[in-house]
Coordinates of N, CA and C in Angstrom, one line a residue:
Chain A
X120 N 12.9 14.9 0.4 CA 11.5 14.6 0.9 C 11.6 13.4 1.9
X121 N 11.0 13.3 3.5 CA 11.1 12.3 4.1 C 10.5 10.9 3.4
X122 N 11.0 10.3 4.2 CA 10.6 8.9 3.2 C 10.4 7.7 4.3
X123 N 10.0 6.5 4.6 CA 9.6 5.8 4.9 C 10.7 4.8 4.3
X124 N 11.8 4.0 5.7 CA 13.0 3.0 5.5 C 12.5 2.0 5.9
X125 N 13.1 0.8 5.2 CA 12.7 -0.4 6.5 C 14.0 -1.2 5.9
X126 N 14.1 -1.9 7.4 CA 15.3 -3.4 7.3 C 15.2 -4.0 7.8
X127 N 15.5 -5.3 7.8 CA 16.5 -5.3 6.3 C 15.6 -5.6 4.9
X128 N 16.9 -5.5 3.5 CA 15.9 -5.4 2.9 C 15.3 -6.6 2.6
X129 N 15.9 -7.8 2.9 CA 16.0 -9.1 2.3 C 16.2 -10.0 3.6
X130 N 15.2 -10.9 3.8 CA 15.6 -11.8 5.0 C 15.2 -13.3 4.6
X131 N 16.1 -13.3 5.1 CA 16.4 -14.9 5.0 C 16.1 -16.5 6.1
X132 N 14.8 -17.0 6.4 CA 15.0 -17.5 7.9 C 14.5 -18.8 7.5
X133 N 14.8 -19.7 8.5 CA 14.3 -21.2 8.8 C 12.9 -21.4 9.3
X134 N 12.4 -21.8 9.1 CA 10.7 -22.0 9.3 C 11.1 -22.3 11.5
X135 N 10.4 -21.8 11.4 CA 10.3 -22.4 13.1 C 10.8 -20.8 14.0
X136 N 11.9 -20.3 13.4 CA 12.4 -19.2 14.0 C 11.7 -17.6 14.3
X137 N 12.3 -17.2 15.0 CA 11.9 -15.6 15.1 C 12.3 -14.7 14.2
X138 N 11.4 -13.6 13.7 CA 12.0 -12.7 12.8 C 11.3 -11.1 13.4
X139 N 12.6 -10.5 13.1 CA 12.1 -8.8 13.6 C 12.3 -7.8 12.7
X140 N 11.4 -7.7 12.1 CA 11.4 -6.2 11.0 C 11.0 -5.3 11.1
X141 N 12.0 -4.1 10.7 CA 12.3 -3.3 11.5 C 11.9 -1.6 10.5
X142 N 11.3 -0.8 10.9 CA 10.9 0.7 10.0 C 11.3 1.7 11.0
X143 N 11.1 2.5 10.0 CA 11.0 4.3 10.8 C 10.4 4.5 9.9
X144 N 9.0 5.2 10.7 CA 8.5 5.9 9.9 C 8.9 7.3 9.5
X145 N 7.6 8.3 8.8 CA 8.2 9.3 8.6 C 8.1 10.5 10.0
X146 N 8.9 11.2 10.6 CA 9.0 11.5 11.9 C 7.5 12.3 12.3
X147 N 6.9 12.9 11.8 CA 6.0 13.9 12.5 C 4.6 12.9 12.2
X148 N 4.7 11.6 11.6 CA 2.9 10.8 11.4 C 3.2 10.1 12.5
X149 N 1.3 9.9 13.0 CA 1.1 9.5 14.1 C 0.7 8.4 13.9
X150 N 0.5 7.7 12.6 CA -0.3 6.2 12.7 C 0.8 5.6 11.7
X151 N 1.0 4.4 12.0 CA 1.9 3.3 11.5 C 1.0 2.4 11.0
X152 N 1.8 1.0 10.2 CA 1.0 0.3 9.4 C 1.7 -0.5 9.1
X153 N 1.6 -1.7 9.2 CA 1.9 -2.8 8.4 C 0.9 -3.7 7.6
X154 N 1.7 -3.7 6.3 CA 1.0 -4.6 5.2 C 1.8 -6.0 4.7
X155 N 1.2 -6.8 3.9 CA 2.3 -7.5 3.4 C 1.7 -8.1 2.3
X156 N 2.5 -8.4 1.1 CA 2.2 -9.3 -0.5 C 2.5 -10.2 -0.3
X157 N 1.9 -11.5 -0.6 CA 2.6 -12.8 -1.0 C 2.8 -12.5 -2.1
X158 N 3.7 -13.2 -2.9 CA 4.1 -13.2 -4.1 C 2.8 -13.3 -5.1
X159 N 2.7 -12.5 -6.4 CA 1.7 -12.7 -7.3 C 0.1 -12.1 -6.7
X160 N 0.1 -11.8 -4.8 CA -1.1 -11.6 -4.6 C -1.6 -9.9 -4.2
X161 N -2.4 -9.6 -3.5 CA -3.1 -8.3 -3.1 C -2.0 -8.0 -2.0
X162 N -1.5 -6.9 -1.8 CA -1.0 -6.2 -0.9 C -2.5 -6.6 0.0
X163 N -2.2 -7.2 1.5 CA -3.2 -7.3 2.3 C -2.6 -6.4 4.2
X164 N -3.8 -5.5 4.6 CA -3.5 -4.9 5.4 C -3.3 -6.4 6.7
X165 N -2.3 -5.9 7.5 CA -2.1 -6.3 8.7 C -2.8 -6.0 9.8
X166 N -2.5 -4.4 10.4 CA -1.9 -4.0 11.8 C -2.2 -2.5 11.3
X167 N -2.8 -1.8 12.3 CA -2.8 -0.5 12.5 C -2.4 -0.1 13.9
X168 N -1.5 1.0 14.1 CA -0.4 1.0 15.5 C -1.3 2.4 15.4
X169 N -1.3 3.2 16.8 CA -1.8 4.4 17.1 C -1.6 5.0 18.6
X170 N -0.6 5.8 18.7 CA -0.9 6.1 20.3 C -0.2 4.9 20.8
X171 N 0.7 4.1 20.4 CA 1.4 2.8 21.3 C 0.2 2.1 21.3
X172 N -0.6 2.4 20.7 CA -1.6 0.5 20.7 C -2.0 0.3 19.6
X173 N -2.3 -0.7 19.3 CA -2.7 -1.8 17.9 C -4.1 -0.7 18.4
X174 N -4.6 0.1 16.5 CA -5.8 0.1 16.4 C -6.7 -0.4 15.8
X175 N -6.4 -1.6 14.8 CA -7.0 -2.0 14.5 C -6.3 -3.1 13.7
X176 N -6.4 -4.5 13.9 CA -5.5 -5.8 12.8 C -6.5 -7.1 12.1
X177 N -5.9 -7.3 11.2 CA -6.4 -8.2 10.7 C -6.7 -9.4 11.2
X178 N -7.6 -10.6 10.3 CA -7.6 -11.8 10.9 C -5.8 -12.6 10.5
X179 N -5.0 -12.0 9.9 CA -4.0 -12.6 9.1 C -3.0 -12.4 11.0
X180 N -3.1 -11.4 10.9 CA -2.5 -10.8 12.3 C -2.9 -11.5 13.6
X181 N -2.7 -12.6 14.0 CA -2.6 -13.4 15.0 C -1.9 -13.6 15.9
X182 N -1.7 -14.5 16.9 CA -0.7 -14.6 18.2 C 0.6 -14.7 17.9
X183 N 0.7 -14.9 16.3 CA 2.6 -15.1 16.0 C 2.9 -13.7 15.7
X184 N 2.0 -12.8 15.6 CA 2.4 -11.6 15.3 C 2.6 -11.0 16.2
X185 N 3.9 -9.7 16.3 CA 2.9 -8.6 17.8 C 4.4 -7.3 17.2
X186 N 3.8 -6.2 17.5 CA 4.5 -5.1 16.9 C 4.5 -3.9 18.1
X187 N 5.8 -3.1 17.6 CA 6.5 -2.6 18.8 C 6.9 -1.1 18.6
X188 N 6.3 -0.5 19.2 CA 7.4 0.6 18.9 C 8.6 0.9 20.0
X189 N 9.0 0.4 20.2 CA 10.3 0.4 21.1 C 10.7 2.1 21.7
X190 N 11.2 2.9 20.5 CA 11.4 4.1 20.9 C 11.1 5.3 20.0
X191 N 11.5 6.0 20.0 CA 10.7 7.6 19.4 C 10.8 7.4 17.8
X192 N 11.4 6.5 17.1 CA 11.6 6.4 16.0 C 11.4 5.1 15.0
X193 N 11.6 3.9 16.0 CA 11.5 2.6 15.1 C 10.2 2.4 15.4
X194 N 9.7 1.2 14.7 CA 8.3 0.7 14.6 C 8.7 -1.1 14.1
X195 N 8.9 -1.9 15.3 CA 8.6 -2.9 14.6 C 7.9 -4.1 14.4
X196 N 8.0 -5.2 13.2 CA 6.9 -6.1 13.4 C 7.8 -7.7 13.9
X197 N 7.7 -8.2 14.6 CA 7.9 -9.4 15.3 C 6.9 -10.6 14.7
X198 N 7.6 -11.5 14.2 CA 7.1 -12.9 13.8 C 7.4 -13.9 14.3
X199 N 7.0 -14.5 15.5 CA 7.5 -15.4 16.1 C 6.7 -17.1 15.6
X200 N 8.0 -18.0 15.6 CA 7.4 -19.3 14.6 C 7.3 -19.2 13.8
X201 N 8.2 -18.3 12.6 CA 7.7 -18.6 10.9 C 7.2 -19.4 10.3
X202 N 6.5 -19.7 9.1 CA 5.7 -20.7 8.7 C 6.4 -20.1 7.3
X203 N 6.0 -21.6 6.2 CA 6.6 -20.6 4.9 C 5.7 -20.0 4.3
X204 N 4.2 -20.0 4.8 CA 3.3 -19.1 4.2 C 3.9 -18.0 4.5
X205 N 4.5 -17.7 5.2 CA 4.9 -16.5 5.9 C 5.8 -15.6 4.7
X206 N 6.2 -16.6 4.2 CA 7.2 -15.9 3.1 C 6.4 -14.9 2.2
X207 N 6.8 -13.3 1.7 CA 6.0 -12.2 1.4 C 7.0 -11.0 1.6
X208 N 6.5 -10.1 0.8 CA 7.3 -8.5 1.2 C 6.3 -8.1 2.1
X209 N 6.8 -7.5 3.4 CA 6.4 -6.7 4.2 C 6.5 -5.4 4.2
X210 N 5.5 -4.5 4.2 CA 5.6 -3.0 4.0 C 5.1 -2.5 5.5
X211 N 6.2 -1.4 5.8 CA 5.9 -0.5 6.6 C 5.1 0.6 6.0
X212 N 4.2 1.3 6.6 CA 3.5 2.9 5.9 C 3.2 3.9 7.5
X213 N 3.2 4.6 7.0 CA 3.3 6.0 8.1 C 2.4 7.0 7.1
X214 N 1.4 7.4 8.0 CA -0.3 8.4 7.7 C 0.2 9.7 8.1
X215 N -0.3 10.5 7.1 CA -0.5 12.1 7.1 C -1.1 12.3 6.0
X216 N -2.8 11.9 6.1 CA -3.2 12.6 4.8 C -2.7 11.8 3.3
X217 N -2.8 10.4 3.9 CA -2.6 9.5 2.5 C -1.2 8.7 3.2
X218 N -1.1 7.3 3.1 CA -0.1 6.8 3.9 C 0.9 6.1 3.0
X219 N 2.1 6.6 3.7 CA 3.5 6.4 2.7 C 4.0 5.2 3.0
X220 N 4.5 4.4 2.0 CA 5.3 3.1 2.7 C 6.6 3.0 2.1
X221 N 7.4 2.4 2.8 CA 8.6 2.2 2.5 C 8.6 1.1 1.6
X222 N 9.7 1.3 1.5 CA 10.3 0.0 0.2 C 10.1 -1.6 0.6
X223 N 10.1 -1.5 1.6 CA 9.6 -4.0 1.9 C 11.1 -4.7 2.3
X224 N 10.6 -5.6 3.3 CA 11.3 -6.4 3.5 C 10.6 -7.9 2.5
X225 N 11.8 -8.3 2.0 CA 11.5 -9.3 1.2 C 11.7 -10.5 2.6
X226 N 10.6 -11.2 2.9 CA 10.9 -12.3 3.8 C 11.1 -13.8 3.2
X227 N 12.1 -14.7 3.3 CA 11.6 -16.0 3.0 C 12.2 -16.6 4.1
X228 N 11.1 -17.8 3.5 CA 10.7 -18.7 5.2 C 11.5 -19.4 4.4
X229 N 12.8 -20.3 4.9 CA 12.6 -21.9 4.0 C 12.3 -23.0 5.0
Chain B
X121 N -18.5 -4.8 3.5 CA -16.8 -4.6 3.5 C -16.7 -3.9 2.3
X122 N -15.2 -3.0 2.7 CA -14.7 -2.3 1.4 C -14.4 -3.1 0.6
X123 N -14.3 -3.3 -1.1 CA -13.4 -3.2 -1.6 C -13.0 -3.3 -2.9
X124 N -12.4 -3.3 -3.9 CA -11.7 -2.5 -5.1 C -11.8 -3.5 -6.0
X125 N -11.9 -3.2 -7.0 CA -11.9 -3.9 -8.7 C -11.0 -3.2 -9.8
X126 N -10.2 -3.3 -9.8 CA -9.3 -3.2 -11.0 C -9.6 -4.3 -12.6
X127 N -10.3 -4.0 -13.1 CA -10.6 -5.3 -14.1 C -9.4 -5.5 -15.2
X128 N -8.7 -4.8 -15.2 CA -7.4 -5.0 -16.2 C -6.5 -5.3 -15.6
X129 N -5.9 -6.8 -15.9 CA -4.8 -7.5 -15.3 C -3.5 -7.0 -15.7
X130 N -3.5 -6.7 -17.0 CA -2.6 -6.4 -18.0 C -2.6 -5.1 -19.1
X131 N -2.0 -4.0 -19.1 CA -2.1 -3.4 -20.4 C -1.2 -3.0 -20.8
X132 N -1.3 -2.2 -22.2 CA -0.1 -2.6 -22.9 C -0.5 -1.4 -23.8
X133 N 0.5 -0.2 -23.5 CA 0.0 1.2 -24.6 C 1.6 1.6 -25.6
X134 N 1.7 2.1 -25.9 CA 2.6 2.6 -27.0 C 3.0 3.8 -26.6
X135 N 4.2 4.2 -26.1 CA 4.7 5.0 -25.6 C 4.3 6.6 -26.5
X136 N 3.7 7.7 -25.3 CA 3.4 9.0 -26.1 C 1.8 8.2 -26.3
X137 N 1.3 7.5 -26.0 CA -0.1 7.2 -26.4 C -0.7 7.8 -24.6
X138 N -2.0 7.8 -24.9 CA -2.7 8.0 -23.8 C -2.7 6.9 -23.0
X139 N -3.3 7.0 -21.6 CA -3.4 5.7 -20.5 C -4.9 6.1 -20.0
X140 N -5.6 4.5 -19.4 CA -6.3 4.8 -18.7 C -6.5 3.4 -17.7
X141 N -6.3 3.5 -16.9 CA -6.3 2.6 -15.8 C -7.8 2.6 -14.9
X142 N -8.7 1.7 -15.3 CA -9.7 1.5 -14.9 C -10.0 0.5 -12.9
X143 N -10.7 1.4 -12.1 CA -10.7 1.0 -10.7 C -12.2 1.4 -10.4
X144 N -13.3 0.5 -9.7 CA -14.6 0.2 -8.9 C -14.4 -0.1 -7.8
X145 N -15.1 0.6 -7.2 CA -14.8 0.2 -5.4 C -16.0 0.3 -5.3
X146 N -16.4 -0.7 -3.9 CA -17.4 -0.8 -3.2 C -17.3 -0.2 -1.8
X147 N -18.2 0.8 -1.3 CA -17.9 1.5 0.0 C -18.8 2.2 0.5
X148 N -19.9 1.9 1.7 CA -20.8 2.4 2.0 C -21.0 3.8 2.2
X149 N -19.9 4.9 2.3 CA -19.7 5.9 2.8 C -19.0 6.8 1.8
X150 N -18.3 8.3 2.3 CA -17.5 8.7 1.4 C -16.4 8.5 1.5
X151 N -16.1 7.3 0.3 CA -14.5 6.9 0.4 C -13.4 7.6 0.4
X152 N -12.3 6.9 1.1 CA -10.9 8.0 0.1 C -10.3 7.2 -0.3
X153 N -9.8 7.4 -1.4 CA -8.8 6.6 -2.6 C -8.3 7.5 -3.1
X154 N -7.1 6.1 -3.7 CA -5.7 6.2 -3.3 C -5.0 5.3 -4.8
X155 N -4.0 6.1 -5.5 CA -3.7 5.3 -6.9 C -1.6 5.3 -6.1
X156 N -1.4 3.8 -6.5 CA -0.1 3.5 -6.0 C 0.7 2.9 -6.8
X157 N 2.1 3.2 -7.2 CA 2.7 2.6 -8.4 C 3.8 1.8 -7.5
X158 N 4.0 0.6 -8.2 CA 4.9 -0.4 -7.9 C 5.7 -0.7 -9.1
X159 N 7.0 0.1 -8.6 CA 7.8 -0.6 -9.8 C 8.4 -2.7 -9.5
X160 N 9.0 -3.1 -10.0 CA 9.5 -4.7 -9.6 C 10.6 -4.4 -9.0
X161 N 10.2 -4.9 -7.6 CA 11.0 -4.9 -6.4 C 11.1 -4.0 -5.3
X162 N 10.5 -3.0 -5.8 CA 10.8 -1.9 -5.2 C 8.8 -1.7 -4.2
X163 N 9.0 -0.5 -3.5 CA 7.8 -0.1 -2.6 C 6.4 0.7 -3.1
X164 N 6.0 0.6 -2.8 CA 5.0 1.1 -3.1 C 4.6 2.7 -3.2
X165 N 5.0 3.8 -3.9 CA 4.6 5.3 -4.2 C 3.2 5.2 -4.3
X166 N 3.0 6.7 -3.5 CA 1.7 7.2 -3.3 C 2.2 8.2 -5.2
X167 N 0.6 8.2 -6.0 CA 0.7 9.3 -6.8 C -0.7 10.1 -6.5
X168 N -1.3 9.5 -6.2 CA -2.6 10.7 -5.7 C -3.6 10.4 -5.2
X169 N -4.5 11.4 -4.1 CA -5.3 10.5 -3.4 C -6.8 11.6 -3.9
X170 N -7.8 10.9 -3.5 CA -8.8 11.8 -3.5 C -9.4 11.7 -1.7
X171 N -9.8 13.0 -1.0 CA -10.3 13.2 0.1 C -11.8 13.7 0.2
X172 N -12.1 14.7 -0.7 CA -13.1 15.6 -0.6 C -12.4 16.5 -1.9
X173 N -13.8 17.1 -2.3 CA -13.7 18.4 -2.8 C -13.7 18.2 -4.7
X174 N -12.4 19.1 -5.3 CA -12.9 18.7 -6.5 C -12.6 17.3 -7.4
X175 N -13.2 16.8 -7.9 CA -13.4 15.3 -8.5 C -12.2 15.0 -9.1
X176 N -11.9 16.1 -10.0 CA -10.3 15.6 -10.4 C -9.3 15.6 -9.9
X177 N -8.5 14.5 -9.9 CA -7.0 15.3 -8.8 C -5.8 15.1 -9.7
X178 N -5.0 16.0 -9.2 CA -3.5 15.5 -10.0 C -2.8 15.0 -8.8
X179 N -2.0 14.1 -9.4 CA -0.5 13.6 -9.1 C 0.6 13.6 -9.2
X180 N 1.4 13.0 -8.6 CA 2.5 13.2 -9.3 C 3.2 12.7 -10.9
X181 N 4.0 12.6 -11.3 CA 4.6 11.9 -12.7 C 3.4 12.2 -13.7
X182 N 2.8 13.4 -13.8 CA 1.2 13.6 -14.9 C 0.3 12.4 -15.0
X183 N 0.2 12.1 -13.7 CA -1.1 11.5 -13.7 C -2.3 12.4 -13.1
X184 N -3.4 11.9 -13.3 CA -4.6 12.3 -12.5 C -5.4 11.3 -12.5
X185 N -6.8 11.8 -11.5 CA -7.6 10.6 -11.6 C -9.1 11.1 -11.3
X186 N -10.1 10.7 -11.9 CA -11.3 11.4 -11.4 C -12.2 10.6 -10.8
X187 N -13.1 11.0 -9.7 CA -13.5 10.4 -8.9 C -14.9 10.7 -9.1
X188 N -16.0 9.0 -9.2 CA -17.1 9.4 -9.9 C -18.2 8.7 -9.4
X189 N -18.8 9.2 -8.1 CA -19.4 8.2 -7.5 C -20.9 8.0 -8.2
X190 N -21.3 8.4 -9.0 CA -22.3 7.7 -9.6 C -22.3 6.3 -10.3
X191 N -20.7 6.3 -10.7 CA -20.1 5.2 -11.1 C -19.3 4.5 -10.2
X192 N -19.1 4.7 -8.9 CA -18.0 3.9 -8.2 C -17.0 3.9 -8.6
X193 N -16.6 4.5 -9.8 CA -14.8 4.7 -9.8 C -14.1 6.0 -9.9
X194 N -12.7 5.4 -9.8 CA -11.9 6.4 -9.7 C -10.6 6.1 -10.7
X195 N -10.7 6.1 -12.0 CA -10.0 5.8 -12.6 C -8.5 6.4 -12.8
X196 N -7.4 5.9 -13.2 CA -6.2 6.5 -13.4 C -6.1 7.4 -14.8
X197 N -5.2 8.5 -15.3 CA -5.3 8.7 -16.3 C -3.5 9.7 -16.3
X198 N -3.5 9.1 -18.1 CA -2.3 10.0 -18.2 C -2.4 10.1 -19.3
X199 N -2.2 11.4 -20.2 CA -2.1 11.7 -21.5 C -1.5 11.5 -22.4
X200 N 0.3 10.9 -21.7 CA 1.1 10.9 -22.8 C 2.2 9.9 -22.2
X201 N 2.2 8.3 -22.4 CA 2.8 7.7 -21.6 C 4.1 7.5 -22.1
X202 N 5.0 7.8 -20.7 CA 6.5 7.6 -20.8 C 7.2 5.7 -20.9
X203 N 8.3 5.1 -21.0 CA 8.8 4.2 -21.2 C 8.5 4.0 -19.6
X204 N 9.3 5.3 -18.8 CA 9.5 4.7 -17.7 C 7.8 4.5 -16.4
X205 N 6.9 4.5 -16.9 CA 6.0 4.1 -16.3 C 5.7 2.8 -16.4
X206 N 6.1 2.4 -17.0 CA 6.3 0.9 -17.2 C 6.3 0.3 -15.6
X207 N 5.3 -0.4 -14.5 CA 4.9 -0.9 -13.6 C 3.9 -1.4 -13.2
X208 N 3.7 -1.6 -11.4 CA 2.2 -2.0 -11.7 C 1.1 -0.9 -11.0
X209 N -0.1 -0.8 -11.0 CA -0.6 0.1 -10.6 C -1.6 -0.5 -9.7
X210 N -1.7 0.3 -8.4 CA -2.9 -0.5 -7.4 C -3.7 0.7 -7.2
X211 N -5.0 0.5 -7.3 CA -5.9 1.3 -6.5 C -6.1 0.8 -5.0
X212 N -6.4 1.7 -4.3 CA -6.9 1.5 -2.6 C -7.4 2.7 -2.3
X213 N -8.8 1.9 -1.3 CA -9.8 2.7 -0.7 C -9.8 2.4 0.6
X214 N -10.1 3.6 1.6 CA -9.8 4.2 3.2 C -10.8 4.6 3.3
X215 N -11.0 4.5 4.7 CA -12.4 4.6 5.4 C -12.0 6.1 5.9
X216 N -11.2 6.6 6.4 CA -10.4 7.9 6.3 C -8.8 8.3 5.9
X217 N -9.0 9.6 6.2 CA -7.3 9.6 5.6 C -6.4 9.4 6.7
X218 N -6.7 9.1 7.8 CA -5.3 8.6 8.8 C -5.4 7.4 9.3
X219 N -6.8 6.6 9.5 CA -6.3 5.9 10.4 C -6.8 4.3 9.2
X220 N -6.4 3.6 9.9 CA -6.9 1.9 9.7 C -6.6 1.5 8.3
X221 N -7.5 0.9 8.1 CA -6.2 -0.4 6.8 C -7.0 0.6 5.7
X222 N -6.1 0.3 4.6 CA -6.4 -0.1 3.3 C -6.9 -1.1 2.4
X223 N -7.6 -0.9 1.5 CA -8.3 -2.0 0.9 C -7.8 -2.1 -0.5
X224 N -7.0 -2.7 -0.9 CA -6.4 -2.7 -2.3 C -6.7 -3.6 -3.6
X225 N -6.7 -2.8 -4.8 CA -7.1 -3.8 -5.9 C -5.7 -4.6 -6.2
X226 N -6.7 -5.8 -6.9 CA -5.4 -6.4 -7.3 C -4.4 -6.2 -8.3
X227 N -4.7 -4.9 -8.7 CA -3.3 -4.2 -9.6 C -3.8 -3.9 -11.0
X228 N -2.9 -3.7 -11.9 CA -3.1 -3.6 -12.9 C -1.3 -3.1 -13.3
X229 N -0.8 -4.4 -14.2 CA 0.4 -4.2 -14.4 C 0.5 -3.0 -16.4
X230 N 1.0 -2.1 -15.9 CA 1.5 -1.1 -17.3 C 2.6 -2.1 -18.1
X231 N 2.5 -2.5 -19.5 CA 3.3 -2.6 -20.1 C 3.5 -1.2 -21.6
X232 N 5.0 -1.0 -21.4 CA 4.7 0.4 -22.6 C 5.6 -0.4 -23.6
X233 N 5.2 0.1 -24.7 CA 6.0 -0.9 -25.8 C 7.0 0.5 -26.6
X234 N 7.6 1.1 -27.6 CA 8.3 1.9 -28.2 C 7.5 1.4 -29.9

């Protein structure tokens, strides 16, 4: 069954720096998605991608954020300036009729 | 705004006992919802969604869930619980079935005892 990948699984960064996480979704969905948990809280939506443009993002999703789909397969999310709030699992999901997510990048800021 | 009530932070059933995972949403329209298991560490599985049509639905791993808008929920249910369901469970509600965010409860962790 296709499935929804993301990497890496575990990242590791310095507060101040850039970070690029990185999905495929599943090949034939047309809408992408990023979510992300803080530890202990609500899975909270980010970013809805559609057609190569953001359709719709959160207030969390701001100017440090911005997401890409580069080429026919990857989908990524860019964090520029980490903060350690920032630290959280990141989920990719890909829509067909109920939206699948991959497994998370575990991010920590230190 | 959407959004979801799971009132059980915690439960705790006896394996081979019944389950029932209680979820309320708020949503001016006809929702779609969505039951998601999180094992620790791992991503998020879809087990069933409701769109339209008949109120009960099945899922995958013998779950179902029925959808009850006189009541605003959509509760989880399983007859006969395994060891390995042992996780946590999130409801989420969508404004449709493809596009834009999800709105998710804050969970409801399964503990199964032997």
């Amino acid at each position: 069954e296709p499935e929804v990948t993301q990497t890496p699984s575990h990242q590791v960064t310095q507060m101040g720096q850039e970070v690029i996480l990185r999905c495929v979704p599943i090949s034939n969905h047309l809408y992408f998605y990023w979510y992300r948990q803080i530890l202990g809280q609500k899975v909270e939506f980010l970013v809805s991608f559609y057609n190569n443009e953001i359709s719709e993002k959160s207030e969390i999703f701001d100017d440090q954020f911005s997401v890409e789909r580069p080429d026919g397969s990857n989908f990524t999310l860019k964090i520029r300036s980490t903060k350690l709030e920032d630290s959280a699992m990141y989920f990719c999901a890909s829509s067909e009729q109920g939206k699948y997510f991959g497994p998370g990048t575990r991010l920590t800021v230190t | 705004a959407q959004s979801v009530t799971q009132p059980d932070i915690h439960i705790t059933v006896s394996e081979g006992a019944s389950l029932e995972l209680r979820c309320n949403y708020s949503y001016g329209a006809t929702p779609y919802l969505f039951w998601y298991v999180q094992s620790p560490g791992q991503g998020l599985q879809l087990l069933l969604k409701y769109f339209s049509g008949d109120t009960l639905v099945q899922g995958i791993k013998g779950f179902e869930a029925e959808f009850k808008r006189s009541q605003s929920s959509f509760n989880l249910r399983k007859p006969s619980v395994h060891w390995s369901d042992a996780a946590e469970y999130f409801c989420a509600v969508g404004d449709w079935e493809y596009g834009n965010k999800l709105v998710f409860g804050a969970g409801t962790i399964l503990r199964v005892k032997s």
